[in-house]
Each structure stands twice: as structure tokens, then as C-alpha cells.
Amino acid sequence: MQPGLRETAALSRCPDLHAALVPAPEAQATWHEVLEQLYARFSNRVEGRTPGVAFLTVGVGAARDLAAALHAPVGLAASCELAHLAALRARPGEVHAVGAGTAAEQAFLQVTPLGHLQVLGVPLCVLERLAFLGLRDLGGVMAWRPGQREAFLGVDVGRRVNRFLNGERTPGVGKYHAGQLLEMSLAFDVPLTEPAPAHAALGALLPELRAALRGRLSATRQLKWPLDGAALTRVAGLAFGETGALPLGVDRLTVTLGGLAQPSRMVGLWAGVAELKVTKGVLARFPDALVRVEWLDPWAYATDAQYAWVDWVTGDVRPGRMTPRHAWRPPPAQAHERVVQGVLAFLEGRDP
């Protein structure tokens, strides 16, 4: 059997073959699951607008692992179009790479079969006309002038091919957005004009949509230091409560930690800056030009409790635009009044 073989041709070769028709929603859901796996295992930049064709940003090693894992042909190139053409010339489970540079790309395009030009939007009828002229690869079309290509292929297709041959290609892949769109629809023989039938239709749709939500609810919360057992349990519990999944029934609970990092700090712009002559020269001309950062508590929530800018020479706190805002403190008179009121409340036996 060959991929893309028509059902009648397959049945003629194998009469006992059982052909099953896969509904479009099921096929779309399966394709989304494949994209989710590619996103989780190989790259955060995945595109799969056309079912069966996915573009990823990976290296050579990851491309080989991908081809072996899915037993699929993989093309590796600097642009999406070249990668697609390279994948069409690769065997299942193998990687066909296009070398970097104009010379390597031109050599690859010269021997590209005409049947693969559908990647560039060339219709099948045009490919049949090219084959009738005796052309077998893209090299014959590249020998034509741009005007000849537009005249034979058509203005739209010819311009698209000309732009591709001139180097106008898709260089990168966009970031993948996890999750998929859930849709439920009903078709009506007669348009709805009354509220009652509309409510009845919604009542028929929403239960199916509610059932489709099973296994798809997730929540994300930002962790705060310290990461002890109680804190992790509390944060996970809050995230679980935000999903509202309990009314739907929970079959599996998964906790994933990602984006973990510790705060880094850089004391100065140069290593051993105190010994540099340029530092002494700057301080001699501009005594207030340089400051140091004094770390108080990198894990504190308030900015003024994390660090402070101090003078380079004296070490005193240097107020300025970069200085963290200190917490508001009441004036001395107001603070004294609060103390007095607290003492009176204690003596009178009432709540201050």
C-alpha cells in the first residue's frame, strides 16, 4: 500500500481490505493530539494548520528522534517551504536535510520532482501540463524567465513561484498555543425565530459540550518562596479549586511544575571594577555617578526589603529614581497618638 492511494485502487489490490470512514471531528481531534505531543516532547514552536503536515523548530538530533518516534519522513531546512519539500523526498523514519547556503538550496531545488510543487500552490492540472512538455523537475521551470513562468502557470501561481525562487520564504515557526477549540453545532431545516426553540437547541448542545470538557481543564498559579510541602499543597489546592472540575468528575489529577528559577544577582558591570583605572577616573570627575547594590533579602516580597542602592565609596543608602520605594510610615505625632490610644484601650478593657 502507498500513502494517498484511492479507496478503489486499494480495494482492487486487496479485496479483503476493510475501509473505515473516520469522521471529520474525530480526525481533527486526533491531529490536535499529535500537535500536543510534538509541543510537549520536541519544541515550543509548532504549527500544523494542514492535517498531516507539521512544522517545528528543532535541531538535527531532535529531528532524528522525531522521525524515529513517529516513523514519519522529516525534512530539515532553513525555511518551511524547503523543509516540506525535503520531507517529501525522505523515507518514513528518516531525515532529509537541505544544506545551508544559496548554492546548496539551488542544487536541491534543481532536482525537486514536479509532483512536489503542490507545496508551492501549483495546481495538479498545471503540473500535468508541465509533464506534457517533457519536464520532470523544478530545474526545467527555473530555466524559464519570470514572465514565461507567469504566462504558462498563470499570474497568481507564477508570481508565487517567482517569489519563492527569489528567496521569499517562511523563515520561522510561530509559538504553539496549547489546547484546542471545542465546538458543538446543530443544523436547522427552518431558521429559528422564537426563543423557545433556541433554548431547546442550547439545552441539547450544552450537555455534549460539557462532556467534551472532561480531561481538558487546567489552571496555573505562581509559586512563592519557600517551596515547602505545605505551600505546594496549598497552591495546588487553590489551582484545583479554580478549575471547577469537581462537578464534571475527576478521572486523573496531574501536577506539573515549570519555569522554576532562582533569582540571580550581578554586583557590578565589570569584574574587579574597584581596581580599574576607569572607575577611579569616573569617580574623580563625577563622585555621585556610581552606586552599588546591597542585597538585603532576595526572597522578600517587598522591593525595598530585597535590595538597596548604596554609595560606591561610603556605603550609605543613596536615594534616587532606582531606589526601591520604602513602605509608608506614619509621622511621629501620629505614631505617638496610636500608642496612646492603644494604652488607653488596654486600661479600659476594650478592643483597640
Short mmCIF file of C-alpha atoms in Angstrom, two decimals:
data_model
loop_
_atom_site.label_atom_id
_atom_site.label_comp_id
_atom_site.label_asym_id
_atom_site.label_seq_id
_atom_site.Cartn_x
_atom_site.Cartn_y
_atom_site.Cartn_z
CA MET A 1 0.00 0.00 0.00
CA GLN A 2 1.02 3.58 -0.63
CA PRO A 3 0.04 6.70 1.29
CA GLY A 4 -2.60 8.69 -0.57
CA LEU A 5 -3.87 5.68 -2.54
CA ARG A 6 -7.52 5.94 -3.51
CA GLU A 7 -10.02 3.61 -1.88
CA THR A 8 -10.98 1.93 -5.16
CA ALA A 9 -7.34 1.29 -6.07
CA ALA A 10 -6.62 -0.13 -2.61
CA LEU A 11 -9.63 -2.45 -2.80
CA SER A 12 -8.59 -3.64 -6.25
CA ARG A 13 -5.22 -4.71 -4.86
CA CYS A 14 -6.64 -6.18 -1.65
CA PRO A 15 -10.32 -7.23 -1.96
CA ASP A 16 -10.47 -8.24 1.73
CA LEU A 17 -9.40 -4.78 2.85
CA HIS A 18 -11.74 -3.13 5.33
CA ALA A 19 -12.10 0.63 4.77
CA ALA A 20 -13.36 2.67 7.71
CA LEU A 21 -14.54 6.23 7.31
CA VAL A 22 -13.17 8.49 10.07
CA PRO A 23 -15.50 11.43 10.88
CA ALA A 24 -14.00 14.87 10.45
CA PRO A 25 -14.31 15.87 14.15
CA GLU A 26 -12.54 12.70 15.25
CA ALA A 27 -9.77 13.18 12.69
CA GLN A 28 -9.32 16.81 13.78
CA ALA A 29 -9.14 15.80 17.45
CA THR A 30 -6.54 13.14 16.64
CA TRP A 31 -4.44 15.68 14.76
CA HIS A 32 -4.61 18.09 17.70
CA GLU A 33 -3.38 15.32 19.99
CA VAL A 34 -0.39 14.80 17.69
CA LEU A 35 0.42 18.52 17.85
CA GLU A 36 0.14 18.43 21.64
CA GLN A 37 2.68 15.58 21.76
CA LEU A 38 5.05 17.45 19.46
CA TYR A 39 4.74 20.52 21.68
CA ALA A 40 5.34 18.55 24.87
CA ARG A 41 8.26 16.43 23.66
CA PHE A 42 10.16 18.31 20.99
CA SER A 43 9.59 22.07 20.65
CA ASN A 44 7.50 25.00 21.85
CA ARG A 45 7.26 26.27 18.26
CA VAL A 46 4.83 24.03 16.40
CA GLU A 47 2.44 24.76 13.54
CA GLY A 48 0.04 22.29 11.99
CA ARG A 49 -2.60 24.16 10.03
CA THR A 50 -2.93 21.37 7.47
CA PRO A 51 -3.65 17.91 8.94
CA GLY A 52 -0.71 15.63 8.29
CA VAL A 53 1.87 18.41 7.87
CA ALA A 54 3.55 19.91 10.95
CA PHE A 55 6.37 22.42 11.18
CA LEU A 56 8.69 22.55 14.19
CA THR A 57 11.80 24.42 15.21
CA VAL A 58 14.26 21.66 16.17
CA GLY A 59 17.89 20.70 15.70
CA VAL A 60 19.40 17.76 13.85
CA GLY A 61 19.31 15.41 16.84
CA ALA A 62 15.71 16.21 17.72
CA ALA A 63 14.70 15.81 14.06
CA ARG A 64 16.15 12.30 14.02
CA ASP A 65 14.40 11.42 17.26
CA LEU A 66 11.14 12.76 15.83
CA ALA A 67 11.45 10.73 12.66
CA ALA A 68 12.22 7.55 14.62
CA ALA A 69 9.43 8.12 17.18
CA LEU A 70 6.66 8.75 14.65
CA HIS A 71 8.17 6.73 11.79
CA ALA A 72 7.48 9.70 9.55
CA PRO A 73 9.51 11.48 6.88
CA VAL A 74 11.14 14.62 8.24
CA GLY A 75 12.69 17.49 6.32
CA LEU A 76 15.25 19.84 7.87
CA ALA A 77 15.88 23.22 6.24
CA ALA A 78 16.10 26.95 6.91
CA SER A 79 12.53 27.66 5.74
CA CYS A 80 9.17 25.93 6.00
CA GLU A 81 8.79 25.50 2.25
CA LEU A 82 12.21 23.87 1.82
CA ALA A 83 11.61 21.66 4.86
CA HIS A 84 8.29 20.50 3.38
CA LEU A 85 9.91 19.71 0.04
CA ALA A 86 12.72 17.87 1.81
CA ALA A 87 10.23 15.81 3.84
CA LEU A 88 8.50 14.69 0.64
CA ARG A 89 11.85 13.27 -0.56
CA ALA A 90 12.59 11.48 2.72
CA ARG A 91 11.63 7.93 3.64
CA PRO A 92 9.49 7.16 6.70
CA GLY A 93 11.67 7.30 9.78
CA GLU A 94 14.46 9.23 8.04
CA VAL A 95 15.56 12.88 7.87
CA HIS A 96 16.37 14.66 4.63
CA ALA A 97 18.36 17.83 5.35
CA VAL A 98 18.95 20.73 2.97
CA GLY A 99 22.36 22.32 3.36
CA ALA A 100 22.68 25.94 4.37
CA GLY A 101 23.61 28.48 1.72
CA THR A 102 22.28 29.58 -1.65
CA ALA A 103 24.33 27.03 -3.61
CA ALA A 104 23.05 24.07 -1.59
CA GLU A 105 19.43 25.24 -1.83
CA GLN A 106 19.69 25.78 -5.59
CA ALA A 107 21.15 22.29 -6.06
CA PHE A 108 18.30 20.85 -4.01
CA LEU A 109 15.63 22.72 -5.99
CA GLN A 110 17.09 21.73 -9.35
CA VAL A 111 16.17 18.06 -8.81
CA THR A 112 12.86 18.62 -6.98
CA PRO A 113 10.18 16.50 -8.73
CA LEU A 114 7.31 18.36 -10.34
CA GLY A 115 4.77 16.47 -8.24
CA HIS A 116 6.13 18.14 -5.11
CA LEU A 117 5.35 21.63 -6.40
CA GLN A 118 1.89 21.40 -4.87
CA VAL A 119 3.65 22.65 -1.73
CA LEU A 120 4.07 25.98 -3.55
CA GLY A 121 0.39 26.09 -4.54
CA VAL A 122 0.80 24.79 -8.11
CA PRO A 123 -2.46 23.02 -9.11
CA LEU A 124 -2.43 19.43 -10.33
CA CYS A 125 -3.74 20.45 -13.78
CA VAL A 126 -0.76 22.78 -14.26
CA LEU A 127 1.64 20.02 -13.20
CA GLU A 128 0.10 17.75 -15.85
CA ARG A 129 0.71 20.44 -18.49
CA LEU A 130 4.34 20.74 -17.39
CA ALA A 131 4.75 16.98 -17.59
CA PHE A 132 3.24 17.06 -21.10
CA LEU A 133 6.07 19.43 -22.11
CA GLY A 134 8.60 16.82 -21.01
CA LEU A 135 9.68 18.49 -17.75
CA ARG A 136 10.47 16.19 -14.84
CA ASP A 137 11.79 18.50 -12.11
CA LEU A 138 11.82 22.09 -10.95
CA GLY A 139 15.11 22.74 -12.69
CA GLY A 140 13.35 23.00 -16.04
CA VAL A 141 10.96 25.62 -14.69
CA MET A 142 13.86 27.54 -13.09
CA ALA A 143 15.44 27.89 -16.54
CA TRP A 144 12.48 29.96 -17.74
CA ARG A 145 12.26 33.71 -17.41
CA PRO A 146 9.87 35.10 -14.77
CA GLY A 147 7.50 36.34 -17.48
CA GLN A 148 7.38 32.91 -19.09
CA ARG A 149 6.51 31.28 -15.78
CA GLU A 150 3.66 33.73 -15.18
CA ALA A 151 2.34 33.25 -18.73
CA PHE A 152 2.34 29.44 -18.53
CA LEU A 153 1.49 28.85 -14.86
CA GLY A 154 -0.95 31.73 -14.54
CA VAL A 155 -0.40 35.12 -12.98
CA ASP A 156 -1.14 34.14 -9.39
CA VAL A 157 0.70 30.82 -9.41
CA GLY A 158 3.56 32.22 -11.49
CA ARG A 159 4.12 35.12 -9.12
CA ARG A 160 4.05 32.77 -6.14
CA VAL A 161 6.70 30.54 -7.75
CA ASN A 162 8.80 33.53 -8.78
CA ARG A 163 8.79 34.93 -5.26
CA PHE A 164 9.80 31.55 -3.89
CA LEU A 165 12.67 31.21 -6.35
CA ASN A 166 13.80 34.75 -5.50
CA GLY A 167 14.14 33.80 -1.84
CA GLU A 168 10.79 34.89 -0.38
CA ARG A 169 10.08 32.08 2.08
CA THR A 170 8.79 31.47 5.60
CA PRO A 171 11.88 31.53 7.83
CA GLY A 172 10.43 30.54 11.22
CA VAL A 173 7.61 28.83 13.06
CA GLY A 174 5.30 30.60 15.49
CA LYS A 175 4.79 29.60 19.10
CA TYR A 176 2.29 26.86 19.74
CA HIS A 177 -0.74 27.64 21.89
CA ALA A 178 -1.68 24.55 23.81
CA GLY A 179 -5.30 23.50 23.90
CA GLN A 180 -7.89 23.13 21.21
CA LEU A 181 -11.20 24.69 20.32
CA LEU A 182 -14.30 22.74 21.30
CA GLU A 183 -17.30 23.18 19.05
CA MET A 184 -20.81 21.76 19.03
CA SER A 185 -23.35 22.67 16.38
CA LEU A 186 -26.86 21.85 15.23
CA ALA A 187 -28.31 22.35 11.76
CA PHE A 188 -31.91 23.51 11.33
CA ASP A 189 -34.17 22.95 8.35
CA VAL A 190 -36.07 26.14 9.17
CA PRO A 191 -34.40 29.23 10.70
CA LEU A 192 -35.18 29.81 14.36
CA THR A 193 -37.49 32.75 15.06
CA GLU A 194 -38.73 32.07 18.59
CA PRO A 195 -36.89 31.98 21.95
CA ALA A 196 -38.30 28.61 22.99
CA PRO A 197 -36.76 26.57 20.13
CA ALA A 198 -33.47 28.42 20.66
CA HIS A 199 -33.40 27.47 24.35
CA ALA A 200 -34.24 23.89 23.45
CA ALA A 201 -31.36 23.79 20.95
CA LEU A 202 -28.96 25.16 23.57
CA GLY A 203 -30.17 22.58 26.04
CA ALA A 204 -29.32 19.86 23.51
CA LEU A 205 -25.88 21.28 22.73
CA LEU A 206 -24.51 22.16 26.14
CA PRO A 207 -24.52 18.66 27.67
CA GLU A 208 -22.32 17.41 24.82
CA LEU A 209 -20.01 20.37 25.22
CA ARG A 210 -19.87 19.78 28.96
CA ALA A 211 -18.91 16.15 28.36
CA ALA A 212 -16.17 17.24 25.96
CA LEU A 213 -14.59 19.31 28.74
CA ARG A 214 -13.66 16.19 30.67
CA GLY A 215 -9.89 15.89 30.90
CA ARG A 216 -9.25 19.35 29.45
CA LEU A 217 -9.43 21.67 32.47
CA SER A 218 -6.22 23.15 33.82
CA ALA A 219 -5.07 26.03 35.99
CA THR A 220 -1.76 27.76 36.61
CA ARG A 221 -0.64 29.57 39.73
CA GLN A 222 2.64 31.30 40.51
CA LEU A 223 4.67 29.75 43.31
CA LYS A 224 6.14 31.82 46.12
CA TRP A 225 9.05 31.09 48.37
CA PRO A 226 9.52 28.97 50.45
CA LEU A 227 8.61 25.86 48.44
CA ASP A 228 7.87 23.55 51.34
CA GLY A 229 5.31 20.77 51.37
CA ALA A 230 2.53 22.83 52.93
CA ALA A 231 2.98 25.67 50.45
CA LEU A 232 2.94 23.33 47.46
CA THR A 233 -0.18 21.58 48.73
CA ARG A 234 -1.94 24.91 49.29
CA VAL A 235 -1.06 26.32 45.87
CA ALA A 236 -2.05 23.09 44.14
CA GLY A 237 -5.34 23.08 46.04
CA LEU A 238 -6.11 26.66 45.03
CA ALA A 239 -5.36 25.90 41.38
CA PHE A 240 -7.52 22.79 41.52
CA GLY A 241 -10.38 24.78 43.00
CA GLU A 242 -10.15 27.38 40.23
CA THR A 243 -10.73 24.79 37.52
CA GLY A 244 -14.20 23.91 38.78
CA ALA A 245 -13.65 20.33 37.65
CA LEU A 246 -15.29 18.56 40.58
CA PRO A 247 -18.87 18.90 39.21
CA LEU A 248 -17.68 17.27 35.97
CA GLY A 249 -15.99 14.36 37.69
CA VAL A 250 -12.22 13.97 38.04
CA ASP A 251 -10.61 10.90 36.45
CA ARG A 252 -6.97 11.96 36.80
CA LEU A 253 -5.10 14.67 38.70
CA THR A 254 -1.71 15.81 37.41
CA VAL A 255 0.56 18.43 38.98
CA THR A 256 3.29 19.93 36.78
CA LEU A 257 5.94 22.39 37.93
CA GLY A 258 7.56 24.52 35.29
CA GLY A 259 9.53 27.71 34.89
CA LEU A 260 11.37 27.22 38.18
CA ALA A 261 14.33 29.54 38.71
CA GLN A 262 16.28 31.22 41.47
CA PRO A 263 16.92 34.96 41.49
CA SER A 264 20.33 35.90 40.18
CA ARG A 265 22.27 38.98 41.09
CA MET A 266 25.09 40.97 39.50
CA VAL A 267 27.09 43.21 41.80
CA GLY A 268 28.66 45.33 39.08
CA LEU A 269 29.11 45.75 35.37
CA TRP A 270 32.76 44.65 35.35
CA ALA A 271 34.70 42.04 37.28
CA GLY A 272 37.10 43.62 39.76
CA VAL A 273 35.77 47.05 38.90
CA ALA A 274 37.34 48.67 42.00
CA GLU A 275 40.80 48.06 40.56
CA LEU A 276 40.06 49.52 37.14
CA LYS A 277 41.52 52.90 36.35
CA VAL A 278 38.37 53.92 34.52
CA THR A 279 36.41 53.62 37.75
CA LYS A 280 38.76 55.93 39.59
CA GLY A 281 38.63 58.39 36.73
CA VAL A 282 34.82 58.42 36.70
CA LEU A 283 34.62 58.89 40.46
CA ALA A 284 37.19 61.68 40.33
CA ARG A 285 35.11 63.67 37.86
CA PHE A 286 31.63 62.56 38.97
CA PRO A 287 31.62 61.42 42.62
CA ASP A 288 27.92 60.51 42.55
CA ALA A 289 27.98 58.61 39.25
CA LEU A 290 28.42 55.04 40.56
CA VAL A 291 26.40 53.12 43.10
CA ARG A 292 26.48 49.59 44.49
CA VAL A 293 23.62 47.22 45.17
CA GLU A 294 23.36 45.83 48.68
CA TRP A 295 21.23 42.70 48.86
CA LEU A 296 19.06 42.55 51.95
CA ASP A 297 16.75 39.60 51.26
CA PRO A 298 16.42 38.35 47.64
CA TRP A 299 13.34 36.33 48.60
CA ALA A 300 11.39 39.18 50.19
CA TYR A 301 8.06 40.19 48.63
CA ALA A 302 8.52 43.96 49.08
CA THR A 303 11.06 45.60 46.79
CA ASP A 304 12.55 47.82 49.47
CA ALA A 305 13.23 44.72 51.57
CA GLN A 306 15.06 42.93 48.73
CA TYR A 307 17.90 45.35 47.99
CA ALA A 308 19.14 48.91 48.40
CA TRP A 309 21.37 51.18 46.32
CA VAL A 310 24.33 52.48 48.34
CA ASP A 311 27.13 54.95 47.63
CA TRP A 312 30.17 53.45 45.89
CA VAL A 313 32.68 54.87 48.38
CA THR A 314 30.86 55.44 51.67
CA GLY A 315 28.30 52.64 51.53
CA ASP A 316 25.44 54.91 52.62
CA VAL A 317 21.99 54.43 51.13
CA ARG A 318 21.72 56.57 48.00
CA PRO A 319 18.16 57.82 47.39
CA GLY A 320 17.29 58.13 43.72
CA ARG A 321 14.98 57.04 40.96
CA MET A 322 16.28 53.46 41.09
CA THR A 323 15.94 53.26 44.87
CA PRO A 324 13.03 50.98 45.86
CA ARG A 325 10.09 52.71 47.45
CA HIS A 326 10.06 52.23 51.18
CA ALA A 327 6.90 51.26 52.95
CA TRP A 328 4.81 54.17 54.15
CA ARG A 329 5.42 55.11 57.77
CA PRO A 330 3.16 57.35 59.81
CA PRO A 331 4.53 60.67 61.07
CA PRO A 332 5.97 60.61 64.61
CA ALA A 333 2.99 62.56 66.04
CA GLN A 334 0.51 60.13 64.52
CA ALA A 335 2.51 57.14 65.68
CA HIS A 336 2.61 58.57 69.22
CA GLU A 337 -1.16 59.10 69.16
CA ARG A 338 -1.69 55.48 68.13
CA VAL A 339 0.43 54.27 71.05
CA VAL A 340 -1.51 56.42 73.50
CA GLN A 341 -4.85 55.19 72.19
CA GLY A 342 -3.68 51.61 72.45
CA VAL A 343 -2.63 52.06 76.08
CA LEU A 344 -5.96 53.69 76.97
CA ALA A 345 -7.88 50.91 75.28
CA PHE A 346 -5.90 48.32 77.26
CA LEU A 347 -6.56 50.08 80.58
CA GLU A 348 -10.27 50.44 79.81
CA GLY A 349 -10.54 46.79 78.80
CA ARG A 350 -11.79 47.37 75.30
CA ASP A 351 -10.55 46.30 71.88
CA PRO A 352 -8.11 48.91 70.49
#
